Short mmCIF file of N, CA and C in Angstrom, two decimals:
data_model
loop_
_atom_site.label_atom_id
_atom_site.label_comp_id
_atom_site.label_asym_id
_atom_site.label_seq_id
_atom_site.Cartn_x
_atom_site.Cartn_y
_atom_site.Cartn_z
N MET A 88 0.10 -60.31 -1.63
CA MET A 88 -1.24 -60.85 -1.51
C MET A 88 -1.23 -62.26 -2.10
N ASP A 89 -1.86 -63.18 -1.40
CA ASP A 89 -1.86 -64.54 -1.95
C ASP A 89 -2.90 -64.66 -3.05
N GLU A 90 -2.75 -65.67 -3.87
CA GLU A 90 -3.56 -65.79 -5.07
C GLU A 90 -5.06 -65.97 -4.82
N PRO A 91 -5.49 -66.75 -3.83
CA PRO A 91 -6.94 -66.84 -3.59
C PRO A 91 -7.55 -65.49 -3.20
N VAL A 92 -6.83 -64.71 -2.43
CA VAL A 92 -7.33 -63.38 -2.04
C VAL A 92 -7.37 -62.46 -3.26
N ALA A 93 -6.32 -62.52 -4.07
CA ALA A 93 -6.28 -61.71 -5.30
C ALA A 93 -7.45 -62.07 -6.21
N LEU A 94 -7.74 -63.35 -6.33
CA LEU A 94 -8.85 -63.79 -7.16
C LEU A 94 -10.17 -63.23 -6.65
N LEU A 95 -10.40 -63.30 -5.35
CA LEU A 95 -11.64 -62.74 -4.77
C LEU A 95 -11.73 -61.24 -5.00
N LEU A 96 -10.61 -60.55 -4.83
CA LEU A 96 -10.60 -59.11 -5.03
C LEU A 96 -10.91 -58.76 -6.48
N LEU A 97 -10.28 -59.45 -7.41
CA LEU A 97 -10.54 -59.18 -8.83
C LEU A 97 -12.00 -59.44 -9.19
N ARG A 98 -12.56 -60.50 -8.65
CA ARG A 98 -13.98 -60.79 -8.92
C ARG A 98 -14.88 -59.70 -8.37
N HIS A 99 -14.51 -59.13 -7.25
CA HIS A 99 -15.28 -58.03 -6.66
C HIS A 99 -15.14 -56.76 -7.49
N LEU A 100 -13.91 -56.48 -7.93
CA LEU A 100 -13.64 -55.24 -8.67
C LEU A 100 -14.15 -55.28 -10.11
N PHE A 101 -14.24 -56.45 -10.68
CA PHE A 101 -14.69 -56.61 -12.07
C PHE A 101 -15.87 -57.59 -12.11
N PRO A 102 -17.04 -57.17 -11.58
CA PRO A 102 -18.17 -58.09 -11.45
C PRO A 102 -18.76 -58.56 -12.79
N GLU A 103 -18.51 -57.83 -13.85
CA GLU A 103 -19.04 -58.21 -15.16
C GLU A 103 -18.21 -59.33 -15.80
N TRP A 104 -17.10 -59.67 -15.20
CA TRP A 104 -16.16 -60.63 -15.75
C TRP A 104 -16.13 -61.90 -14.91
N VAL A 105 -15.95 -63.03 -15.56
CA VAL A 105 -15.71 -64.30 -14.87
C VAL A 105 -14.19 -64.48 -14.85
N ILE A 106 -13.60 -64.40 -13.67
CA ILE A 106 -12.15 -64.44 -13.53
C ILE A 106 -11.75 -65.73 -12.82
N THR A 107 -10.78 -66.44 -13.41
CA THR A 107 -10.33 -67.71 -12.88
C THR A 107 -8.81 -67.83 -13.00
N ARG A 108 -8.28 -68.80 -12.30
CA ARG A 108 -6.87 -69.17 -12.44
C ARG A 108 -6.83 -70.68 -12.53
N ASP A 109 -6.24 -71.21 -13.60
CA ASP A 109 -6.26 -72.66 -13.79
C ASP A 109 -5.08 -73.34 -13.10
N ARG A 110 -5.03 -74.65 -13.17
CA ARG A 110 -3.98 -75.43 -12.48
C ARG A 110 -2.59 -75.12 -13.00
N ALA A 111 -2.50 -74.69 -14.25
CA ALA A 111 -1.20 -74.36 -14.84
C ALA A 111 -0.74 -72.95 -14.46
N GLY A 112 -1.58 -72.21 -13.72
CA GLY A 112 -1.22 -70.87 -13.28
C GLY A 112 -1.62 -69.77 -14.24
N ILE A 113 -2.44 -70.09 -15.22
CA ILE A 113 -2.89 -69.09 -16.19
C ILE A 113 -4.13 -68.38 -15.65
N TRP A 114 -4.06 -67.07 -15.63
CA TRP A 114 -5.18 -66.23 -15.22
C TRP A 114 -6.05 -65.97 -16.44
N ARG A 115 -7.38 -66.07 -16.27
CA ARG A 115 -8.31 -65.85 -17.37
C ARG A 115 -9.45 -64.96 -16.92
N ALA A 116 -9.92 -64.15 -17.85
CA ALA A 116 -11.10 -63.33 -17.60
C ALA A 116 -11.99 -63.43 -18.83
N ALA A 117 -13.25 -63.75 -18.61
CA ALA A 117 -14.22 -63.85 -19.69
C ALA A 117 -15.29 -62.81 -19.46
N GLY A 118 -15.49 -61.98 -20.44
CA GLY A 118 -16.49 -60.92 -20.38
C GLY A 118 -16.84 -60.55 -21.80
N ARG A 119 -16.58 -59.31 -22.16
CA ARG A 119 -16.80 -58.88 -23.55
C ARG A 119 -15.88 -59.61 -24.50
N THR A 120 -14.79 -60.10 -23.97
CA THR A 120 -13.81 -60.85 -24.73
C THR A 120 -13.15 -61.84 -23.79
N LEU A 121 -12.31 -62.70 -24.30
CA LEU A 121 -11.59 -63.64 -23.45
C LEU A 121 -10.15 -63.16 -23.32
N ILE A 122 -9.68 -63.07 -22.09
CA ILE A 122 -8.33 -62.59 -21.79
C ILE A 122 -7.61 -63.67 -21.01
N SER A 123 -6.34 -63.86 -21.30
CA SER A 123 -5.54 -64.78 -20.49
C SER A 123 -4.14 -64.23 -20.36
N SER A 124 -3.51 -64.55 -19.22
CA SER A 124 -2.17 -64.08 -18.94
C SER A 124 -1.48 -65.05 -17.98
N GLY A 125 -0.17 -65.11 -18.09
CA GLY A 125 0.61 -65.96 -17.19
C GLY A 125 0.79 -65.37 -15.81
N ASP A 126 0.44 -64.09 -15.64
CA ASP A 126 0.54 -63.48 -14.31
C ASP A 126 -0.58 -62.48 -14.10
N ILE A 127 -0.81 -62.16 -12.86
CA ILE A 127 -1.92 -61.28 -12.50
C ILE A 127 -1.72 -59.86 -13.01
N ASP A 128 -0.48 -59.39 -13.05
CA ASP A 128 -0.23 -58.04 -13.55
C ASP A 128 -0.64 -57.90 -15.01
N GLY A 129 -0.30 -58.92 -15.80
CA GLY A 129 -0.68 -58.90 -17.21
C GLY A 129 -2.19 -58.93 -17.38
N LEU A 130 -2.86 -59.72 -16.55
CA LEU A 130 -4.32 -59.78 -16.62
C LEU A 130 -4.92 -58.42 -16.29
N LEU A 131 -4.40 -57.76 -15.27
CA LEU A 131 -4.92 -56.44 -14.90
C LEU A 131 -4.71 -55.42 -16.02
N GLU A 132 -3.55 -55.47 -16.66
CA GLU A 132 -3.30 -54.55 -17.78
C GLU A 132 -4.30 -54.77 -18.90
N MET A 133 -4.56 -56.03 -19.23
CA MET A 133 -5.50 -56.33 -20.31
C MET A 133 -6.94 -56.00 -19.92
N LEU A 134 -7.30 -56.22 -18.65
CA LEU A 134 -8.64 -55.84 -18.19
C LEU A 134 -8.84 -54.33 -18.29
N ALA A 135 -7.81 -53.56 -17.97
CA ALA A 135 -7.92 -52.10 -18.04
C ALA A 135 -8.15 -51.64 -19.47
N VAL A 136 -7.58 -52.33 -20.43
CA VAL A 136 -7.79 -51.99 -21.85
C VAL A 136 -9.17 -52.47 -22.31
N ALA A 137 -9.54 -53.68 -21.92
CA ALA A 137 -10.81 -54.27 -22.37
C ALA A 137 -12.02 -53.61 -21.71
N ASP A 138 -11.87 -53.14 -20.48
CA ASP A 138 -12.99 -52.56 -19.74
C ASP A 138 -12.51 -51.36 -18.93
N PRO A 139 -12.21 -50.25 -19.61
CA PRO A 139 -11.66 -49.09 -18.91
C PRO A 139 -12.60 -48.49 -17.86
N VAL A 140 -13.89 -48.61 -18.08
CA VAL A 140 -14.84 -48.08 -17.09
C VAL A 140 -14.72 -48.85 -15.78
N ALA A 141 -14.72 -50.18 -15.87
CA ALA A 141 -14.57 -51.00 -14.66
C ALA A 141 -13.22 -50.76 -14.00
N ALA A 142 -12.18 -50.56 -14.81
CA ALA A 142 -10.85 -50.30 -14.25
C ALA A 142 -10.84 -48.98 -13.47
N ARG A 143 -11.48 -47.96 -14.01
CA ARG A 143 -11.55 -46.67 -13.28
C ARG A 143 -12.35 -46.83 -11.99
N GLN A 144 -13.44 -47.59 -12.05
CA GLN A 144 -14.23 -47.83 -10.84
C GLN A 144 -13.43 -48.59 -9.80
N ALA A 145 -12.61 -49.55 -10.25
CA ALA A 145 -11.77 -50.32 -9.33
C ALA A 145 -10.77 -49.41 -8.64
N VAL A 146 -10.14 -48.52 -9.40
CA VAL A 146 -9.19 -47.56 -8.82
C VAL A 146 -9.90 -46.68 -7.80
N HIS A 147 -11.09 -46.24 -8.14
CA HIS A 147 -11.86 -45.39 -7.22
C HIS A 147 -12.20 -46.15 -5.93
N LEU A 148 -12.64 -47.39 -6.06
CA LEU A 148 -12.96 -48.19 -4.87
C LEU A 148 -11.74 -48.40 -3.99
N LEU A 149 -10.61 -48.69 -4.60
CA LEU A 149 -9.40 -48.93 -3.82
C LEU A 149 -8.89 -47.64 -3.17
N ALA A 150 -9.13 -46.51 -3.80
CA ALA A 150 -8.70 -45.23 -3.24
C ALA A 150 -9.54 -44.85 -2.03
N GLU A 151 -10.74 -45.39 -1.92
CA GLU A 151 -11.64 -45.07 -0.82
C GLU A 151 -11.42 -45.94 0.41
N ARG A 152 -10.38 -46.74 0.42
CA ARG A 152 -10.17 -47.65 1.55
C ARG A 152 -10.08 -46.88 2.86
N PRO A 153 -10.48 -47.51 3.95
CA PRO A 153 -10.44 -46.83 5.25
C PRO A 153 -9.03 -46.37 5.62
N ALA A 154 -8.95 -45.33 6.40
CA ALA A 154 -7.67 -44.76 6.80
C ALA A 154 -6.79 -45.80 7.51
N ALA A 155 -7.38 -46.72 8.23
CA ALA A 155 -6.60 -47.75 8.94
C ALA A 155 -5.83 -48.64 7.98
N TRP A 156 -6.28 -48.76 6.74
CA TRP A 156 -5.62 -49.60 5.73
C TRP A 156 -4.44 -48.89 5.08
N ARG A 157 -4.31 -47.59 5.27
CA ARG A 157 -3.33 -46.78 4.54
C ARG A 157 -1.95 -46.76 5.18
N ARG A 158 -1.67 -47.60 6.10
CA ARG A 158 -0.39 -47.58 6.79
C ARG A 158 0.72 -48.14 5.96
#
């Protein structure tokens, strides 16, 4: 997945958070706390710890994807 699409998806999945990626490639999320990571995987791990409810909802939303997407 390319980074602009990943950014849009993260913003949709974590609406309580302001998620950005700066020119240096650092991913940031501002919500209950400020999180930053050099890669998207690290950001997702920290978001899951900082906001476990939103992380569970994100997993649930992704699991509900249409059957056509499951190929």
